[in-house]
Amino acid sequence: MATLQEFKEDLPLLVESGLIAIKQGDEDSARKLFNAVGIIDPQNMSKKMGFGLIALHKMELGSAKNYFEDVLEVEQANWRAQAFLAFTYILSVLQEGEHKEKHAALKKGAELAKEVIEKSDAPATRQLAQSLLDWEQELQDTVEGDKGPMG
């Protein structure tokens, strides 16, 4: 019978399969795959990252924020988690809330995204962060003008 350690080499496949399941809208399979990662390697942050992405996909922004923050507590230089945390802050502006809260969320999201651009070596992660900064400026104009879905 195989031990859990023997499955560690399969972790990248489980994570990738979980990401595919999220893209296909199969939350149940995604959760099972990310749970398997956590069972095989409890220290691996891919489980929390995956759960954060599931929550983000469902627009459960509070849960997503918590998962990404949990990842960053353990892996401070996880720029992908930070980029998705920035995305979560910026998306929160589309939900109900006061003008001041929306402005603060945009500011926090922009700060996180700027740091990702400055420090990440991964082109896709940097591109996500740059897209967030571009979108943040558009949303900032909307919040300041108090118009559209923000008003």
Coordinates of N, CA and C in Angstrom, one line a residue:
M1 N 0.8 -1.2 0.0 CA 0.0 0.0 0.0 C 0.9 1.2 0.0
A2 N 0.5 2.2 -0.8 CA 1.3 3.4 -1.0 C 1.1 4.4 0.2
T3 N 2.2 5.1 0.6 CA 2.0 6.1 1.7 C 1.7 7.4 1.0
L4 N 1.3 8.3 1.8 CA 0.9 9.7 1.3 C 2.1 10.3 0.7
Q5 N 3.3 10.1 1.2 CA 4.5 10.7 0.7 C 4.8 10.3 -0.7
E6 N 4.4 9.1 -1.1 CA 4.6 8.7 -2.5 C 3.8 9.5 -3.5
F7 N 2.7 10.2 -3.0 CA 1.9 10.9 -3.9 C 2.3 12.4 -4.0
K8 N 3.3 12.8 -3.3 CA 3.8 14.2 -3.3 C 4.1 14.6 -4.7
E9 N 4.7 13.7 -5.5 CA 5.1 14.1 -6.9 C 3.9 14.4 -7.7
D10 N 2.7 14.0 -7.3 CA 1.5 14.2 -8.1 C 0.8 15.5 -7.7
L11 N 1.3 16.2 -6.7 CA 0.7 17.5 -6.2 C 0.4 18.5 -7.4
P12 N 1.4 18.7 -8.2 CA 1.1 19.7 -9.3 C -0.1 19.3 -10.2
L13 N -0.2 18.0 -10.4 CA -1.3 17.5 -11.2 C -2.7 17.7 -10.5
L14 N -2.7 17.5 -9.2 CA -3.9 17.7 -8.5 C -4.3 19.2 -8.5
V15 N -3.3 20.0 -8.3 CA -3.6 21.5 -8.3 C -4.1 21.9 -9.7
E16 N -3.4 21.5 -10.7 CA -3.8 21.8 -12.1 C -5.3 21.3 -12.4
S17 N -5.5 20.1 -11.9 CA -6.9 19.5 -12.1 C -7.9 20.3 -11.3
G18 N -7.5 20.8 -10.2 CA -8.5 21.6 -9.4 C -8.7 22.9 -10.1
L19 N -7.7 23.5 -10.7 CA -7.9 24.8 -11.4 C -8.8 24.6 -12.6
I20 N -8.6 23.5 -13.3 CA -9.5 23.1 -14.5 C -10.9 23.0 -14.0
A21 N -11.1 22.3 -12.9 CA -12.5 22.1 -12.3 C -13.1 23.4 -12.0
I22 N -12.4 24.4 -11.5 CA -12.9 25.7 -11.2 C -13.4 26.3 -12.5
K23 N -12.5 26.3 -13.5 CA -12.9 26.9 -14.8 C -14.1 26.3 -15.4
Q24 N -14.3 25.0 -15.1 CA -15.5 24.3 -15.7 C -16.7 24.5 -14.8
G25 N -16.6 25.2 -13.7 CA -17.7 25.4 -12.8 C -18.0 24.2 -11.9
D26 N -17.1 23.3 -11.8 CA -17.3 22.1 -11.0 C -16.6 22.3 -9.6
E27 N -17.4 23.0 -8.7 CA -16.8 23.3 -7.4 C -16.6 22.1 -6.6
D28 N -17.5 21.1 -6.7 CA -17.3 19.9 -5.8 C -16.0 19.1 -6.2
S29 N -15.8 19.0 -7.5 CA -14.5 18.3 -7.8 C -13.3 19.1 -7.5
A30 N -13.4 20.4 -7.6 CA -12.3 21.3 -7.3 C -12.0 21.2 -5.8
R31 N -13.0 21.2 -5.0 CA -12.8 21.1 -3.5 C -12.1 19.8 -3.2
K32 N -12.6 18.7 -3.8 CA -12.0 17.4 -3.5 C -10.6 17.3 -3.9
L33 N -10.2 17.9 -5.0 CA -8.8 17.9 -5.5 C -8.0 18.7 -4.6
F34 N -8.4 19.9 -4.2 CA -7.6 20.7 -3.3 C -7.5 20.1 -1.9
N35 N -8.6 19.5 -1.5 CA -8.5 18.7 -0.2 C -7.5 17.6 -0.2
A36 N -7.4 16.9 -1.4 CA -6.4 15.9 -1.5 C -5.0 16.5 -1.4
V37 N -4.8 17.7 -1.9 CA -3.5 18.3 -1.8 C -3.2 18.5 -0.3
G38 N -4.2 19.0 0.4 CA -4.0 19.3 1.9 C -3.8 18.0 2.7
I39 N -4.3 16.9 2.3 CA -4.1 15.6 3.0 C -2.7 15.1 2.7
I40 N -2.3 15.2 1.4 CA -1.0 14.7 1.1 C 0.1 15.6 1.7
D41 N -0.1 16.9 1.6 CA 1.0 17.8 2.2 C 0.3 19.0 2.9
P42 N 0.0 18.8 4.2 CA -0.7 19.8 4.9 C -0.1 21.2 5.0
Q43 N 1.2 21.3 4.7 CA 1.9 22.5 4.7 C 1.8 23.3 3.4
N44 N 1.3 22.6 2.4 CA 1.2 23.2 1.0 C 0.1 24.2 1.0
M45 N 0.4 25.4 0.6 CA -0.6 26.4 0.5 C -1.6 26.4 -0.7
S46 N -1.4 25.4 -1.6 CA -2.2 25.3 -2.8 C -3.6 25.0 -2.4
K47 N -3.9 24.3 -1.3 CA -5.3 24.1 -0.9 C -6.0 25.4 -0.6
K48 N -5.4 26.2 0.2 CA -6.0 27.5 0.6 C -6.1 28.4 -0.7
M49 N -5.1 28.4 -1.5 CA -5.1 29.2 -2.7 C -6.3 28.7 -3.6
G50 N -6.4 27.4 -3.7 CA -7.5 26.9 -4.5 C -8.9 27.2 -4.0
F51 N -9.0 27.1 -2.6 CA -10.3 27.5 -2.0 C -10.6 29.0 -2.2
G52 N -9.5 29.8 -2.2 CA -9.7 31.2 -2.4 C -10.1 31.5 -3.8
L53 N -9.6 30.8 -4.8 CA -10.0 30.9 -6.2 C -11.5 30.5 -6.4
I54 N -11.9 29.4 -5.7 CA -13.3 29.0 -5.7 C -14.2 30.1 -5.2
A55 N -13.8 30.6 -4.1 CA -14.6 31.7 -3.5 C -14.7 32.9 -4.4
L56 N -13.6 33.3 -5.0 CA -13.5 34.4 -5.9 C -14.4 34.1 -7.1
H57 N -14.4 32.9 -7.6 CA -15.2 32.5 -8.8 C -16.7 32.7 -8.4
K58 N -17.0 32.4 -7.2 CA -18.4 32.5 -6.8 C -18.8 33.9 -6.2
M59 N -17.8 34.9 -6.3 CA -18.0 36.2 -5.8 C -18.2 36.3 -4.3
E60 N -17.7 35.3 -3.6 CA -17.7 35.3 -2.2 C -16.4 36.0 -1.7
L61 N -16.4 37.3 -1.9 CA -15.2 38.1 -1.7 C -14.6 38.1 -0.3
G62 N -15.4 38.0 0.7 CA -14.9 38.0 2.1 C -14.2 36.7 2.3
S63 N -14.7 35.5 1.9 CA -14.0 34.3 2.0 C -12.8 34.2 1.2
A64 N -12.8 34.7 0.0 CA -11.7 34.7 -0.9 C -10.5 35.5 -0.3
K65 N -10.9 36.7 0.3 CA -9.9 37.6 0.9 C -9.2 36.8 2.1
N66 N -10.0 36.1 2.9 CA -9.5 35.4 4.0 C -8.5 34.3 3.6
Y67 N -8.9 33.6 2.5 CA -8.0 32.5 2.1 C -6.7 33.1 1.5
F68 N -6.8 34.1 0.7 CA -5.5 34.7 0.2 C -4.7 35.3 1.3
E69 N -5.3 35.9 2.3 CA -4.5 36.4 3.4 C -3.8 35.3 4.2
D70 N -4.5 34.2 4.3 CA -4.0 33.0 5.0 C -2.7 32.5 4.3
V71 N -2.8 32.5 2.9 CA -1.6 32.1 2.1 C -0.5 33.0 2.4
L72 N -0.8 34.3 2.3 CA 0.3 35.3 2.5 C 0.9 35.4 3.9
E73 N 0.2 34.9 4.9 CA 0.7 34.8 6.2 C 1.9 33.8 6.3
V74 N 1.7 32.8 5.5 CA 2.7 31.7 5.5 C 3.8 32.0 4.4
E75 N 3.3 32.4 3.2 CA 4.2 32.7 2.1 C 4.2 34.2 1.7
Q76 N 4.9 35.0 2.4 CA 4.8 36.4 2.2 C 5.2 36.9 0.7
A77 N 5.9 36.1 0.0 CA 6.3 36.4 -1.3 C 5.5 35.6 -2.4
N78 N 4.3 35.2 -2.0 CA 3.5 34.5 -3.0 C 2.7 35.6 -3.8
W79 N 3.4 36.1 -4.8 CA 2.8 37.2 -5.6 C 1.5 36.9 -6.3
R80 N 1.4 35.6 -6.6 CA 0.1 35.2 -7.3 C -1.1 35.4 -6.3
A81 N -0.9 34.9 -5.0 CA -1.9 35.1 -4.0 C -2.1 36.6 -3.8
Q82 N -1.1 37.4 -3.8 CA -1.2 38.8 -3.5 C -2.0 39.5 -4.7
A83 N -1.7 39.0 -5.9 CA -2.4 39.6 -7.1 C -3.9 39.3 -7.0
F84 N -4.3 38.1 -6.6 CA -5.7 37.7 -6.4 C -6.3 38.4 -5.2
L85 N -5.5 38.7 -4.2 CA -6.0 39.5 -3.1 C -6.4 40.9 -3.6
A86 N -5.5 41.5 -4.4 CA -5.7 42.8 -4.9 C -7.0 42.7 -5.8
F87 N -7.2 41.7 -6.6 CA -8.4 41.5 -7.4 C -9.6 41.5 -6.5
T88 N -9.5 40.8 -5.4 CA -10.7 40.7 -4.5 C -11.0 42.1 -3.9
Y89 N -10.0 42.9 -3.5 CA -10.3 44.2 -3.1 C -11.0 45.1 -4.1
I90 N -10.4 45.0 -5.3 CA -11.0 45.8 -6.4 C -12.4 45.4 -6.8
L91 N -12.6 44.1 -6.8 CA -14.0 43.6 -7.1 C -15.0 44.0 -6.1
S92 N -14.5 44.1 -4.9 CA -15.5 44.5 -3.8 C -16.2 45.8 -4.0
V93 N -15.6 46.6 -4.9 CA -16.2 47.9 -5.2 C -17.5 47.8 -6.0
L94 N -17.7 46.6 -6.6 CA -18.9 46.4 -7.4 C -20.0 45.9 -6.5
Q95 N -19.7 45.7 -5.3 CA -20.8 45.3 -4.3 C -21.3 46.5 -3.6
E96 N -22.3 46.3 -2.8 CA -22.9 47.4 -2.0 C -21.9 47.9 -1.0
G97 N -22.0 49.2 -0.7 CA -21.1 49.8 0.2 C -21.0 51.3 0.1
E98 N -20.4 51.9 1.2 CA -20.3 53.3 1.2 C -19.2 53.8 0.3
H99 N -19.2 55.0 -0.1 CA -18.2 55.6 -1.0 C -16.8 55.5 -0.4
K100 N -16.7 55.8 0.9 CA -15.5 55.7 1.6 C -14.9 54.3 1.6
E101 N -15.7 53.3 1.8 CA -15.3 51.9 1.8 C -14.8 51.5 0.4
K102 N -15.5 51.9 -0.6 CA -15.1 51.6 -1.9 C -13.8 52.3 -2.3
H103 N -13.6 53.5 -1.9 CA -12.4 54.2 -2.1 C -11.2 53.5 -1.4
A104 N -11.4 53.1 -0.2 CA -10.3 52.4 0.6 C -10.0 51.1 -0.1
A105 N -11.0 50.3 -0.5 CA -10.8 49.0 -1.2 C -10.0 49.2 -2.5
L106 N -10.3 50.2 -3.3 CA -9.6 50.5 -4.5 C -8.1 50.8 -4.2
K107 N -7.9 51.7 -3.1 CA -6.6 52.1 -2.8 C -5.7 50.8 -2.3
K108 N -6.3 50.0 -1.5 CA -5.6 48.8 -1.0 C -5.3 47.9 -2.2
G109 N -6.3 47.6 -3.0 CA -6.1 46.8 -4.2 C -4.9 47.3 -5.1
A110 N -4.9 48.6 -5.3 CA -3.9 49.2 -6.1 C -2.5 49.1 -5.5
E111 N -2.4 49.3 -4.1 CA -1.1 49.1 -3.4 C -0.6 47.7 -3.6
L112 N -1.5 46.7 -3.4 CA -1.1 45.3 -3.5 C -0.6 45.0 -4.9
A113 N -1.4 45.5 -5.9 CA -1.0 45.2 -7.3 C 0.3 45.9 -7.7
K114 N 0.6 47.1 -7.2 CA 1.8 47.8 -7.5 C 3.0 47.0 -6.9
E115 N 2.9 46.4 -5.7 CA 3.9 45.6 -5.2 C 4.2 44.4 -6.0
V116 N 3.1 43.8 -6.5 CA 3.3 42.6 -7.3 C 4.1 42.9 -8.6
I117 N 3.7 44.0 -9.2 CA 4.5 44.4 -10.4 C 5.9 44.7 -10.1
E118 N 6.2 45.3 -9.0 CA 7.6 45.6 -8.6 C 8.4 44.4 -8.3
K119 N 7.8 43.4 -7.7 CA 8.6 42.3 -7.1 C 8.4 40.9 -7.8
S120 N 7.3 40.7 -8.5 CA 7.1 39.4 -9.1 C 8.0 39.2 -10.4
D121 N 8.5 38.0 -10.5 CA 9.2 37.6 -11.7 C 8.3 36.9 -12.8
A122 N 7.1 36.6 -12.4 CA 6.2 35.8 -13.3 C 5.4 36.8 -14.2
P123 N 5.6 36.7 -15.5 CA 5.0 37.6 -16.4 C 3.4 37.6 -16.3
A124 N 2.8 36.4 -16.2 CA 1.4 36.4 -16.1 C 0.8 37.0 -14.8
T125 N 1.6 36.9 -13.7 CA 1.2 37.5 -12.5 C 1.3 39.0 -12.6
R126 N 2.4 39.4 -13.2 CA 2.6 40.9 -13.4 C 1.5 41.5 -14.3
Q127 N 1.2 40.7 -15.3 CA 0.2 41.2 -16.3 C -1.2 41.3 -15.6
L128 N -1.5 40.3 -14.7 CA -2.8 40.4 -13.9 C -2.8 41.7 -13.1
A129 N -1.7 41.9 -12.4 CA -1.6 43.1 -11.5 C -1.7 44.4 -12.3
Q130 N -1.1 44.4 -13.5 CA -1.2 45.6 -14.3 C -2.6 45.9 -14.8
S131 N -3.3 44.8 -15.2 CA -4.7 44.9 -15.6 C -5.5 45.4 -14.4
L132 N -5.2 45.0 -13.2 CA -5.9 45.5 -12.1 C -5.7 47.0 -11.9
L133 N -4.5 47.4 -12.0 CA -4.2 48.9 -11.9 C -5.0 49.7 -13.0
D134 N -5.0 49.1 -14.2 CA -5.7 49.8 -15.3 C -7.2 49.9 -14.9
W135 N -7.8 48.8 -14.5 CA -9.2 48.7 -14.1 C -9.5 49.6 -12.9
E136 N -8.5 49.6 -11.9 CA -8.7 50.4 -10.7 C -8.9 51.9 -11.1
Q137 N -8.1 52.3 -12.0 CA -8.2 53.8 -12.4 C -9.6 54.1 -13.0
E138 N -10.1 53.2 -13.8 CA -11.5 53.3 -14.4 C -12.5 53.3 -13.2
L139 N -12.4 52.4 -12.3 CA -13.3 52.3 -11.2 C -13.2 53.6 -10.3
Q140 N -12.0 54.0 -10.1 CA -11.8 55.2 -9.3 C -12.5 56.4 -9.9
D141 N -12.4 56.6 -11.2 CA -13.2 57.7 -11.8 C -14.7 57.5 -11.6
T142 N -15.1 56.3 -11.7 CA -16.6 56.0 -11.5 C -17.0 56.3 -10.1
V143 N -16.2 55.9 -9.1 CA -16.5 56.1 -7.7 C -16.5 57.6 -7.4
E144 N -15.5 58.3 -7.9 CA -15.4 59.8 -7.7 C -16.5 60.5 -8.4
G145 N -17.0 60.0 -9.5 CA -18.1 60.6 -10.2 C -19.4 60.2 -9.7
D146 N -19.4 59.2 -8.8 CA -20.6 58.7 -8.2 C -21.7 58.3 -9.2
K147 N -21.3 57.6 -10.3 CA -22.2 57.2 -11.3 C -22.1 55.7 -11.6
G148 N -22.9 55.3 -12.5 CA -22.9 53.9 -12.9 C -23.3 52.9 -11.8
P149 N -22.8 51.7 -11.8 CA -23.1 50.7 -10.9 C -22.6 51.0 -9.5
M150 N -21.8 52.0 -9.4 CA -21.2 52.4 -8.1 C -22.1 53.4 -7.3
G151 N -22.9 54.1 -8.0 CA -23.7 55.2 -7.4 C -24.7 54.8 -6.5

